[in-house]
Amino acid sequence: MLAALLALVAAQEPARPPKAEKAEIVANLQWSLGRPVDAEWQPLDVDLQSAVSKDLDVQIVIDEDASRTRVVRRETVPAGGRRRLCLHLPTGRLGAAAFSTRPVMSIRGPGGRELATFTLTAGGRSWAQDEILVGLVTSDPAPDTAFGLGWKAGGSTVEVARMAADRLPDRWVGLAPLRMILIHGAPLDALSPDQGQALRDYVRQGGTLVLSPGVAKGGLAHPAIAAIVEIRTGEAETRTELPALTAKFGPFQGKTPFRFMPIREAPSLPGLEDTGIVRYEAGFGQVIALPFDLVKAPFDGWPGTVQLMTSLIVGAKRADLEWASGAGLPPELGQGVRRGNVLGRMLSLINPYPSWPLLAGLTLLYLAVIGPVNYLILRRLRMTLLLVATVPAISLLFLSLTLGLAYLIKGGTTTVTSLRVLATSPGLACARETRLTAVFSPSTRAYDIGSPPGRAALPVDRALFNPDERHDRAAALETEEGASTTFRGVPIGQWQSWAFETRAVADLGAGVRWELRNGKVRVKNGSAFSIERAILVRAGRGGWSSPVGAIAPGGDVEAPLDTARWSPIADLGFDDRSLGARVLGGPLGGLRLLYQRDDGRSVVQQEEILVCVIREDGPGAEVNARLSGESRSVSVLFVRKERS
C-alpha cells in the first residue's frame, strides 16, 4: 500500500527539465571593415572565448553561399582564454557584389562535434562601385566628420571603415580595398606582428597611409610606423596660424593656439609646400605625415579640414586595382603576362592528346581495318556474319590504343606549370609579385592544392571579374587557412587543368639598379635573388634588346650596349618550346609596338626595361599527387624607370 502511494505521488510531481549543458565556447563573427567590400578577399573577425578549464582544439568553418565559398581554420583556444582571428573569404570580385552575402560560422571540436554557430548578416548595404572606402584607425571618440571624412570626393561617396588598432586585418589583402588609411592617436602597441606586417605591406604594395599625431604613445616615431618609414621630428611648437595652409583652404576660425610638430628631412607634399605636411615614398605606396592634430582646435570644425582630406583622398590610388591591371608594368606588357593570355600559352605546352598527324594516321588505319581489311579476312574465312561482333571489338581496340598512346606520350602523373612575375623600379626595396599556376590532371580526381607560404591565393575564375556571370554558377571552393592557403578537394577532369593566382609583396633588399653610361649598361643586384640571365630592352619603334648576363646576389655586371639586335627570347636563354618562350614571347615582342600612333609612326616616348630571369625558389604549388617531370616554372623580374 505504501509503495503504491509513493508511486502515485511521484507520478503527479511535475517532471524536471534536463539540466542545460554549459557552452564550452562562445563565438562571434564580424566584418573587419564594417560590411562586405568591393574586393576579391572579404576580411572577417572571429572572436572565441573558452568557458572550460582545458585547452580546446577547434575547427572554424565559415560558409558563404552567395559565392559558394568555405574557409576552414584550425586553432587552439587556451583554457578560459580568448582568441581573436582574422579570416579572409576568397569570394572574388563577383562574389563580393552579391546582395545576399551572409557568412555562417560553425565551431567544431574533436570528432566534428559542433560547439557553436553564428550567422552574420550583410551589415547594411553591399558595396557600390562609385564609392571610396577610407580606413580610420583611432581610439578618439570624435565622429568621422571631425576628421574631415564621410563626404564626397571626386564625385564619389566617401565611406569610412572605423577600426580599433587591434582589429586590423592581419594580411594586406584585408586592407587592400581601402583607398587610404588614416591613423590618429591609435595605441599601435596593440598591433600584433602580423598586423604590423599587413600595414607595412599595404603601403609597400601601393597604399596610402596618413598620420595625424594624437596622444597615443610613440606618435609618429612608433616602431610600427618606423618599420614603414623613419620619421624625424623636432621639438613641438605652439602656433596660432599656418599661412600656407589657410591660404589654400581658407582662414581658421579664431587665433586658437595649437601644437605643431615640425618634421625634419622629408619632402613636402606636392601642392602643399610650407604647410609642414610631408610625404614619404615607401615601396609603391606613400606615407603622408601631418604636423598637427586633426580633431583639436582650430582644425575641429574648420571647413578646410574637409577640403584637405578630400584632396588627399582624390590623390590616392586604389592600389589593388592597379595591381590587377598589370602589377606596375607597361599596360600592354602587364595585360600580356597576366591571367587569361598567359594561361592559354601555359596550357599550350601540355597537349593531353596524341598529335594530329598521329591521330590522322590512326583514323586512316582504323577505317582500313574496320572496313576492307576486316571484311576481306572474314570473307576469306567465310564468317562474314561476325561483322556485327568484330566492328565493335575493333572500335574498342582502337579507342584503348588512342587512350594508351595519350598516357604513354603525356604520362600518368600530375603536371604543374607556373609563371612568377616580379615588377619593381630601380633601387626599390620591394616588388609586386604575381604568380599564375596551372595544375594539369591525367585523370578525373580531386586534389588538395597549396599555395606557397605568405601568398594570397585566388582561383583564376574568381580573379577575373565578369558581371554578366551568374553568382550561382561559381565553382564551389573550400580553402584552409594557415601559414599558406590550401584549396581542398579541387575537382579536375581527365586531361583538364585548374589555375590559380597568388600575390605577394617580395623583399628586394637594396633593390636592383641599372644605368646607361658611355655605351655600356651597368646592373647592380642588391637583392637576394640570383639573376641567371638579364637583358635591357628598349620599348618603342626601333627598339632593341641588349644582353647583360648573369648577376649573383650583391654583385654587379657591366656589359656593352648592343642596339642593333632584337632577340629578347633567345637572349634570355629560352628555346622555342620552353615555358619562358611560350608565355613571354608575345608580351616581349609587343614592346616594339609601344608608344606608336595608329599610322605606325613612332612618337617621342620610349623607355628601357631591364628583364631578368631569376632562379626559381620552388614549385608554384604543393599538390597531394606525384608530379610529372614535365612540370615547369619560370620567374621573371621587370625593372622599369617609371614609378606606378
PDB file of N, CA and C in Angstrom, residues 57-146:
ATOM      1  N   ASP A  57      40.977  22.326 -28.905  1.00  0.00           N
ATOM      2  CA  ASP A  57      41.386  22.283 -30.308  1.00  0.00           C
ATOM      3  C   ASP A  57      40.123  22.342 -31.154  1.00  0.00           C
ATOM      4  N   VAL A  58      39.957  23.442 -31.875  1.00  0.00           N
ATOM      5  CA  VAL A  58      38.705  23.655 -32.605  1.00  0.00           C
ATOM      6  C   VAL A  58      38.984  23.831 -34.091  1.00  0.00           C
ATOM      7  N   GLN A  59      37.953  23.584 -34.851  1.00  0.00           N
ATOM      8  CA  GLN A  59      37.965  23.840 -36.291  1.00  0.00           C
ATOM      9  C   GLN A  59      36.901  24.885 -36.580  1.00  0.00           C
ATOM     10  N   ILE A  60      37.326  26.003 -37.170  1.00  0.00           N
ATOM     11  CA  ILE A  60      36.411  27.090 -37.508  1.00  0.00           C
ATOM     12  C   ILE A  60      36.038  26.942 -38.974  1.00  0.00           C
ATOM     13  N   VAL A  61      34.757  26.839 -39.253  1.00  0.00           N
ATOM     14  CA  VAL A  61      34.273  26.677 -40.622  1.00  0.00           C
ATOM     15  C   VAL A  61      33.323  27.827 -40.924  1.00  0.00           C
ATOM     16  N   ILE A  62      33.626  28.595 -41.970  1.00  0.00           N
ATOM     17  CA  ILE A  62      32.760  29.694 -42.395  1.00  0.00           C
ATOM     18  C   ILE A  62      32.275  29.390 -43.808  1.00  0.00           C
ATOM     19  N   ASP A  63      30.959  29.313 -43.962  1.00  0.00           N
ATOM     20  CA  ASP A  63      30.335  29.053 -45.260  1.00  0.00           C
ATOM     21  C   ASP A  63      29.647  30.314 -45.749  1.00  0.00           C
ATOM     22  N   GLU A  64      29.861  30.655 -47.023  1.00  0.00           N
ATOM     23  CA  GLU A  64      29.201  31.804 -47.638  1.00  0.00           C
ATOM     24  C   GLU A  64      28.558  31.311 -48.933  1.00  0.00           C
ATOM     25  N   ASP A  65      27.222  31.204 -48.928  1.00  0.00           N
ATOM     26  CA  ASP A  65      26.517  30.547 -50.024  1.00  0.00           C
ATOM     27  C   ASP A  65      26.483  31.370 -51.304  1.00  0.00           C
ATOM     28  N   ALA A  66      26.446  32.716 -51.193  1.00  0.00           N
ATOM     29  CA  ALA A  66      26.313  33.537 -52.394  1.00  0.00           C
ATOM     30  C   ALA A  66      27.469  33.306 -53.359  1.00  0.00           C
ATOM     31  N   SER A  67      28.670  33.134 -52.825  1.00  0.00           N
ATOM     32  CA  SER A  67      29.838  32.888 -53.672  1.00  0.00           C
ATOM     33  C   SER A  67      30.278  31.431 -53.633  1.00  0.00           C
ATOM     34  N   ARG A  68      29.541  30.599 -52.915  1.00  0.00           N
ATOM     35  CA  ARG A  68      29.851  29.174 -52.773  1.00  0.00           C
ATOM     36  C   ARG A  68      31.275  28.997 -52.260  1.00  0.00           C
ATOM     37  N   THR A  69      31.533  29.648 -51.133  1.00  0.00           N
ATOM     38  CA  THR A  69      32.877  29.665 -50.553  1.00  0.00           C
ATOM     39  C   THR A  69      32.852  29.085 -49.144  1.00  0.00           C
ATOM     40  N   ARG A  70      33.835  28.281 -48.843  1.00  0.00           N
ATOM     41  CA  ARG A  70      34.030  27.777 -47.474  1.00  0.00           C
ATOM     42  C   ARG A  70      35.486  27.998 -47.079  1.00  0.00           C
ATOM     43  N   VAL A  71      35.689  28.538 -45.862  1.00  0.00           N
ATOM     44  CA  VAL A  71      37.031  28.721 -45.304  1.00  0.00           C
ATOM     45  C   VAL A  71      37.126  27.940 -44.008  1.00  0.00           C
ATOM     46  N   VAL A  72      38.225  27.211 -43.848  1.00  0.00           N
ATOM     47  CA  VAL A  72      38.445  26.385 -42.661  1.00  0.00           C
ATOM     48  C   VAL A  72      39.735  26.846 -41.990  1.00  0.00           C
ATOM     49  N   ARG A  73      39.701  26.921 -40.676  1.00  0.00           N
ATOM     50  CA  ARG A  73      40.897  27.296 -39.896  1.00  0.00           C
ATOM     51  C   ARG A  73      40.935  26.430 -38.644  1.00  0.00           C
ATOM     52  N   ARG A  74      42.082  25.891 -38.307  1.00  0.00           N
ATOM     53  CA  ARG A  74      42.248  25.073 -37.100  1.00  0.00           C
ATOM     54  C   ARG A  74      43.044  25.877 -36.083  1.00  0.00           C
ATOM     55  N   GLU A  75      42.525  25.969 -34.867  1.00  0.00           N
ATOM     56  CA  GLU A  75      43.158  26.768 -33.824  1.00  0.00           C
ATOM     57  C   GLU A  75      43.017  26.069 -32.478  1.00  0.00           C
ATOM     58  N   THR A  76      43.874  26.473 -31.535  1.00  0.00           N
ATOM     59  CA  THR A  76      43.771  26.020 -30.147  1.00  0.00           C
ATOM     60  C   THR A  76      43.420  27.221 -29.280  1.00  0.00           C
ATOM     61  N   VAL A  77      42.314  27.115 -28.543  1.00  0.00           N
ATOM     62  CA  VAL A  77      41.880  28.177 -27.639  1.00  0.00           C
ATOM     63  C   VAL A  77      42.326  27.789 -26.233  1.00  0.00           C
ATOM     64  N   PRO A  78      43.150  28.604 -25.563  1.00  0.00           N
ATOM     65  CA  PRO A  78      43.653  28.230 -24.235  1.00  0.00           C
ATOM     66  C   PRO A  78      42.525  28.151 -23.214  1.00  0.00           C
ATOM     67  N   ALA A  79      42.748  27.362 -22.178  1.00  0.00           N
ATOM     68  CA  ALA A  79      41.742  27.169 -21.129  1.00  0.00           C
ATOM     69  C   ALA A  79      41.322  28.502 -20.534  1.00  0.00           C
ATOM     70  N   GLY A  80      40.006  28.788 -20.590  1.00  0.00           N
ATOM     71  CA  GLY A  80      39.470  30.019 -20.027  1.00  0.00           C
ATOM     72  C   GLY A  80      39.935  31.280 -20.711  1.00  0.00           C
ATOM     73  N   GLY A  81      40.588  31.162 -21.867  1.00  0.00           N
ATOM     74  CA  GLY A  81      41.153  32.330 -22.540  1.00  0.00           C
ATOM     75  C   GLY A  81      40.360  32.761 -23.764  1.00  0.00           C
ATOM     76  N   ARG A  82      40.909  33.742 -24.469  1.00  0.00           N
ATOM     77  CA  ARG A  82      40.281  34.305 -25.661  1.00  0.00           C
ATOM     78  C   ARG A  82      41.250  34.198 -26.840  1.00  0.00           C
ATOM     79  N   ARG A  83      40.684  34.107 -28.019  1.00  0.00           N
ATOM     80  CA  ARG A  83      41.462  34.177 -29.245  1.00  0.00           C
ATOM     81  C   ARG A  83      40.721  35.077 -30.216  1.00  0.00           C
ATOM     82  N   ARG A  84      41.479  35.933 -30.880  1.00  0.00           N
ATOM     83  CA  ARG A  84      40.911  36.771 -31.919  1.00  0.00           C
ATOM     84  C   ARG A  84      41.644  36.470 -33.216  1.00  0.00           C
ATOM     85  N   LEU A  85      40.894  36.136 -34.266  1.00  0.00           N
ATOM     86  CA  LEU A  85      41.473  35.745 -35.539  1.00  0.00           C
ATOM     87  C   LEU A  85      40.893  36.609 -36.647  1.00  0.00           C
ATOM     88  N   CYS A  86      41.618  36.696 -37.740  1.00  0.00           N
ATOM     89  CA  CYS A  86      41.113  37.355 -38.946  1.00  0.00           C
ATOM     90  C   CYS A  86      41.186  36.345 -40.081  1.00  0.00           C
ATOM     91  N   LEU A  87      40.042  36.034 -40.676  1.00  0.00           N
ATOM     92  CA  LEU A  87      39.980  35.125 -41.811  1.00  0.00           C
ATOM     93  C   LEU A  87      39.602  35.912 -43.057  1.00  0.00           C
ATOM     94  N   HIS A  88      40.012  35.415 -44.211  1.00  0.00           N
ATOM     95  CA  HIS A  88      39.778  36.130 -45.459  1.00  0.00           C
ATOM     96  C   HIS A  88      39.037  35.212 -46.428  1.00  0.00           C
ATOM     97  N   LEU A  89      37.798  35.567 -46.727  1.00  0.00           N
ATOM     98  CA  LEU A  89      36.988  34.777 -47.646  1.00  0.00           C
ATOM     99  C   LEU A  89      37.402  35.095 -49.085  1.00  0.00           C
ATOM    100  N   PRO A  90      37.882  34.119 -49.851  1.00  0.00           N
ATOM    101  CA  PRO A  90      38.270  34.385 -51.250  1.00  0.00           C
ATOM    102  C   PRO A  90      37.059  34.337 -52.182  1.00  0.00           C
ATOM    103  N   THR A  91      36.161  35.291 -52.013  1.00  0.00           N
ATOM    104  CA  THR A  91      34.921  35.286 -52.796  1.00  0.00           C
ATOM    105  C   THR A  91      35.150  35.713 -54.231  1.00  0.00           C
ATOM    106  N   GLY A  92      36.217  36.487 -54.509  1.00  0.00           N
ATOM    107  CA  GLY A  92      36.364  37.103 -55.809  1.00  0.00           C
ATOM    108  C   GLY A  92      35.501  38.347 -55.889  1.00  0.00           C
ATOM    109  N   ARG A  93      35.772  39.212 -56.864  1.00  0.00           N
ATOM    110  CA  ARG A  93      35.002  40.445 -57.002  1.00  0.00           C
ATOM    111  C   ARG A  93      33.546  40.157 -57.295  1.00  0.00           C
ATOM    112  N   LEU A  94      33.276  39.076 -58.036  1.00  0.00           N
ATOM    113  CA  LEU A  94      31.893  38.736 -58.377  1.00  0.00           C
ATOM    114  C   LEU A  94      31.114  38.337 -57.134  1.00  0.00           C
ATOM    115  N   GLY A  95      31.735  37.505 -56.282  1.00  0.00           N
ATOM    116  CA  GLY A  95      31.052  37.080 -55.069  1.00  0.00           C
ATOM    117  C   GLY A  95      30.813  38.216 -54.113  1.00  0.00           C
ATOM    118  N   ALA A  96      31.730  39.187 -54.081  1.00  0.00           N
ATOM    119  CA  ALA A  96      31.585  40.316 -53.173  1.00  0.00           C
ATOM    120  C   ALA A  96      30.413  41.201 -53.558  1.00  0.00           C
ATOM    121  N   ALA A  97      30.036  41.176 -54.847  1.00  0.00           N
ATOM    122  CA  ALA A  97      28.958  42.037 -55.314  1.00  0.00           C
ATOM    123  C   ALA A  97      27.574  41.471 -54.989  1.00  0.00           C
ATOM    124  N   ALA A  98      27.532  40.236 -54.507  1.00  0.00           N
ATOM    125  CA  ALA A  98      26.234  39.624 -54.237  1.00  0.00           C
ATOM    126  C   ALA A  98      25.531  40.342 -53.089  1.00  0.00           C
ATOM    127  N   PHE A  99      24.231  40.575 -53.246  1.00  0.00           N
ATOM    128  CA  PHE A  99      23.490  41.293 -52.223  1.00  0.00           C
ATOM    129  C   PHE A  99      23.108  40.383 -51.060  1.00  0.00           C
ATOM    130  N   SER A 100      23.271  39.081 -51.237  1.00  0.00           N
ATOM    131  CA  SER A 100      22.861  38.147 -50.188  1.00  0.00           C
ATOM    132  C   SER A 100      24.053  37.563 -49.447  1.00  0.00           C
ATOM    133  N   THR A 101      25.173  38.286 -49.438  1.00  0.00           N
ATOM    134  CA  THR A 101      26.359  37.802 -48.748  1.00  0.00           C
ATOM    135  C   THR A 101      26.051  37.603 -47.272  1.00  0.00           C
ATOM    136  N   ARG A 102      26.144  36.362 -46.809  1.00  0.00           N
ATOM    137  CA  ARG A 102      25.714  36.050 -45.443  1.00  0.00           C
ATOM    138  C   ARG A 102      26.513  34.876 -44.895  1.00  0.00           C
ATOM    139  N   PRO A 103      27.707  35.123 -44.364  1.00  0.00           N
ATOM    140  CA  PRO A 103      28.525  34.020 -43.866  1.00  0.00           C
ATOM    141  C   PRO A 103      27.899  33.355 -42.629  1.00  0.00           C
ATOM    142  N   VAL A 104      28.074  32.055 -42.554  1.00  0.00           N
ATOM    143  CA  VAL A 104      27.624  31.269 -41.405  1.00  0.00           C
ATOM    144  C   VAL A 104      28.848  30.567 -40.825  1.00  0.00           C
ATOM    145  N   MET A 105      29.098  30.786 -39.534  1.00  0.00           N
ATOM    146  CA  MET A 105      30.270  30.204 -38.881  1.00  0.00           C
ATOM    147  C   MET A 105      29.853  29.053 -37.988  1.00  0.00           C
ATOM    148  N   SER A 106      30.612  27.983 -38.063  1.00  0.00           N
ATOM    149  CA  SER A 106      30.411  26.824 -37.205  1.00  0.00           C
ATOM    150  C   SER A 106      31.727  26.501 -36.512  1.00  0.00           C
ATOM    151  N   ILE A 107      31.691  26.347 -35.173  1.00  0.00           N
ATOM    152  CA  ILE A 107      32.868  25.970 -34.390  1.00  0.00           C
ATOM    153  C   ILE A 107      32.718  24.498 -34.026  1.00  0.00           C
ATOM    154  N   ARG A 108      33.681  23.697 -34.431  1.00  0.00           N
ATOM    155  CA  ARG A 108      33.608  22.255 -34.222  1.00  0.00           C
ATOM    156  C   ARG A 108      34.784  21.788 -33.373  1.00  0.00           C
ATOM    157  N   GLY A 109      34.485  20.884 -32.457  1.00  0.00           N
ATOM    158  CA  GLY A 109      35.518  20.321 -31.604  1.00  0.00           C
ATOM    159  C   GLY A 109      36.026  19.007 -32.156  1.00  0.00           C
ATOM    160  N   PRO A 110      36.789  18.245 -31.346  1.00  0.00           N
ATOM    161  CA  PRO A 110      37.301  16.945 -31.792  1.00  0.00           C
ATOM    162  C   PRO A 110      36.165  16.031 -32.242  1.00  0.00           C
ATOM    163  N   GLY A 111      36.413  15.309 -33.333  1.00  0.00           N
ATOM    164  CA  GLY A 111      35.393  14.411 -33.854  1.00  0.00           C
ATOM    165  C   GLY A 111      34.299  15.122 -34.635  1.00  0.00           C
ATOM    166  N   GLY A 112      34.457  16.416 -34.891  1.00  0.00           N
ATOM    167  CA  GLY A 112      33.452  17.146 -35.648  1.00  0.00           C
ATOM    168  C   GLY A 112      32.255  17.591 -34.824  1.00  0.00           C
ATOM    169  N   ARG A 113      32.350  17.489 -33.486  1.00  0.00           N
ATOM    170  CA  ARG A 113      31.232  17.888 -32.624  1.00  0.00           C
ATOM    171  C   ARG A 113      31.042  19.393 -32.673  1.00  0.00           C
ATOM    172  N   GLU A 114      29.823  19.843 -32.954  1.00  0.00           N
ATOM    173  CA  GLU A 114      29.544  21.269 -33.084  1.00  0.00           C
ATOM    174  C   GLU A 114      29.457  21.920 -31.709  1.00  0.00           C
ATOM    175  N   LEU A 115      30.256  22.973 -31.497  1.00  0.00           N
ATOM    176  CA  LEU A 115      30.295  23.665 -30.216  1.00  0.00           C
ATOM    177  C   LEU A 115      29.527  24.980 -30.242  1.00  0.00           C
ATOM    178  N   ALA A 116      29.474  25.637 -31.408  1.00  0.00           N
ATOM    179  CA  ALA A 116      28.780  26.926 -31.500  1.00  0.00           C
ATOM    180  C   ALA A 116      28.553  27.256 -32.968  1.00  0.00           C
ATOM    181  N   THR A 117      27.538  28.089 -33.234  1.00  0.00           N
ATOM    182  CA  THR A 117      27.271  28.584 -34.586  1.00  0.00           C
ATOM    183  C   THR A 117      26.971  30.076 -34.513  1.00  0.00           C
ATOM    184  N   PHE A 118      27.183  30.755 -35.635  1.00  0.00           N
ATOM    185  CA  PHE A 118      26.912  32.193 -35.688  1.00  0.00           C
ATOM    186  C   PHE A 118      26.666  32.566 -37.140  1.00  0.00           C
ATOM    187  N   THR A 119      25.606  33.340 -37.385  1.00  0.00           N
ATOM    188  CA  THR A 119      25.273  33.817 -38.726  1.00  0.00           C
ATOM    189  C   THR A 119      25.461  35.320 -38.776  1.00  0.00           C
ATOM    190  N   LEU A 120      26.173  35.800 -39.797  1.00  0.00           N
ATOM    191  CA  LEU A 120      26.476  37.220 -39.935  1.00  0.00           C
ATOM    192  C   LEU A 120      25.687  37.797 -41.107  1.00  0.00           C
ATOM    193  N   THR A 121      24.913  38.827 -40.845  1.00  0.00           N
ATOM    194  CA  THR A 121      24.180  39.490 -41.916  1.00  0.00           C
ATOM    195  C   THR A 121      25.112  40.464 -42.637  1.00  0.00           C
ATOM    196  N   ALA A 122      24.619  41.017 -43.725  1.00  0.00           N
ATOM    197  CA  ALA A 122      25.457  41.876 -44.553  1.00  0.00           C
ATOM    198  C   ALA A 122      25.813  43.183 -43.870  1.00  0.00           C
ATOM    199  N   GLY A 123      25.163  43.525 -42.772  1.00  0.00           N
ATOM    200  CA  GLY A 123      25.505  44.743 -42.045  1.00  0.00           C
ATOM    201  C   GLY A 123      25.125  45.991 -42.801  1.00  0.00           C
ATOM    202  N   GLY A 124      23.945  45.998 -43.376  1.00  0.00           N
ATOM    203  CA  GLY A 124      23.519  47.167 -44.157  1.00  0.00           C
ATOM    204  C   GLY A 124      23.515  46.836 -45.631  1.00  0.00           C
ATOM    205  N   ARG A 125      24.015  47.725 -46.454  1.00  0.00           N
ATOM    206  CA  ARG A 125      24.000  47.506 -47.886  1.00  0.00           C
ATOM    207  C   ARG A 125      25.333  46.927 -48.364  1.00  0.00           C
ATOM    208  N   SER A 126      25.323  46.394 -49.564  1.00  0.00           N
ATOM    209  CA  SER A 126      26.552  45.922 -50.165  1.00  0.00           C
ATOM    210  C   SER A 126      27.292  47.099 -50.788  1.00  0.00           C
ATOM    211  N   TRP A 127      28.475  46.833 -51.293  1.00  0.00           N
ATOM    212  CA  TRP A 127      29.312  47.907 -51.810  1.00  0.00           C
ATOM    213  C   TRP A 127      28.753  48.461 -53.109  1.00  0.00           C
ATOM    214  N   ALA A 128      29.145  49.681 -53.403  1.00  0.00           N
ATOM    215  CA  ALA A 128      28.813  50.324 -54.670  1.00  0.00           C
ATOM    216  C   ALA A 128      30.099  50.664 -55.398  1.00  0.00           C
ATOM    217  N   GLN A 129      30.098  50.526 -56.725  1.00  0.00           N
ATOM    218  CA  GLN A 129      31.325  50.698 -57.493  1.00  0.00           C
ATOM    219  C   GLN A 129      31.818  52.144 -57.498  1.00  0.00           C
ATOM    220  N   ASP A 130      30.941  53.113 -57.193  1.00  0.00           N
ATOM    221  CA  ASP A 130      31.368  54.514 -57.262  1.00  0.00           C
ATOM    222  C   ASP A 130      31.721  55.083 -55.901  1.00  0.00           C
ATOM    223  N   GLU A 131      31.932  54.228 -54.906  1.00  0.00           N
ATOM    224  CA  GLU A 131      32.260  54.738 -53.589  1.00  0.00           C
ATOM    225  C   GLU A 131      33.746  54.580 -53.294  1.00  0.00           C
ATOM    226  N   ILE A 132      34.223  55.379 -52.368  1.00  0.00           N
ATOM    227  CA  ILE A 132      35.607  55.324 -51.910  1.00  0.00           C
ATOM    228  C   ILE A 132      35.589  54.916 -50.443  1.00  0.00           C
ATOM    229  N   LEU A 133      36.336  53.879 -50.118  1.00  0.00           N
ATOM    230  CA  LEU A 133      36.383  53.378 -48.745  1.00  0.00           C
ATOM    231  C   LEU A 133      37.687  53.817 -48.100  1.00  0.00           C
ATOM    232  N   VAL A 134      37.573  54.514 -46.966  1.00  0.00           N
ATOM    233  CA  VAL A 134      38.728  55.026 -46.227  1.00  0.00           C
ATOM    234  C   VAL A 134      38.751  54.370 -44.850  1.00  0.00           C
ATOM    235  N   GLY A 135      39.904  53.895 -44.435  1.00  0.00           N
ATOM    236  CA  GLY A 135      40.041  53.303 -43.114  1.00  0.00           C
ATOM    237  C   GLY A 135      40.429  54.356 -42.084  1.00  0.00           C
ATOM    238  N   LEU A 136      39.810  54.296 -40.914  1.00  0.00           N
ATOM    239  CA  LEU A 136      40.126  55.210 -39.818  1.00  0.00           C
ATOM    240  C   LEU A 136      40.502  54.377 -38.604  1.00  0.00           C
ATOM    241  N   VAL A 137      41.761  54.467 -38.197  1.00  0.00           N
ATOM    242  CA  VAL A 137      42.258  53.727 -37.039  1.00  0.00           C
ATOM    243  C   VAL A 137      42.511  54.734 -35.933  1.00  0.00           C
ATOM    244  N   THR A 138      41.676  54.712 -34.917  1.00  0.00           N
ATOM    245  CA  THR A 138      41.776  55.692 -33.844  1.00  0.00           C
ATOM    246  C   THR A 138      41.080  55.181 -32.599  1.00  0.00           C
ATOM    247  N   SER A 139      41.478  55.723 -31.467  1.00  0.00           N
ATOM    248  CA  SER A 139      40.771  55.474 -30.214  1.00  0.00           C
ATOM    249  C   SER A 139      40.017  56.718 -29.778  1.00  0.00           C
ATOM    250  N   ASP A 140      40.054  57.763 -30.604  1.00  0.00           N
ATOM    251  CA  ASP A 140      39.372  59.016 -30.303  1.00  0.00           C
ATOM    252  C   ASP A 140      37.881  58.856 -30.589  1.00  0.00           C
ATOM    253  N   PRO A 141      37.006  59.205 -29.642  1.00  0.00           N
ATOM    254  CA  PRO A 141      35.562  59.028 -29.859  1.00  0.00           C
ATOM    255  C   PRO A 141      34.939  60.061 -30.791  1.00  0.00           C
ATOM    256  N   ALA A 142      35.715  61.012 -31.289  1.00  0.00           N
ATOM    257  CA  ALA A 142      35.159  62.039 -32.174  1.00  0.00           C
ATOM    258  C   ALA A 142      34.521  61.384 -33.393  1.00  0.00           C
ATOM    259  N   PRO A 143      33.434  61.954 -33.927  1.00  0.00           N
ATOM    260  CA  PRO A 143      32.776  61.369 -35.102  1.00  0.00           C
ATOM    261  C   PRO A 143      33.676  61.441 -36.336  1.00  0.00           C
ATOM    262  N   ASP A 144      33.321  60.634 -37.354  1.00  0.00           N
ATOM    263  CA  ASP A 144      34.121  60.586 -38.573  1.00  0.00           C
ATOM    264  C   ASP A 144      34.254  61.959 -39.217  1.00  0.00           C
ATOM    265  N   THR A 145      33.186  62.741 -39.153  1.00  0.00           N
ATOM    266  CA  THR A 145      33.202  64.061 -39.792  1.00  0.00           C
ATOM    267  C   THR A 145      34.220  64.987 -39.146  1.00  0.00           C
ATOM    268  N   ALA A 146      34.572  64.746 -37.878  1.00  0.00           N
ATOM    269  CA  ALA A 146      35.575  65.582 -37.221  1.00  0.00           C
ATOM    270  C   ALA A 146      36.950  65.411 -37.854  1.00  0.00           C
TER     271      ALA A 146
END
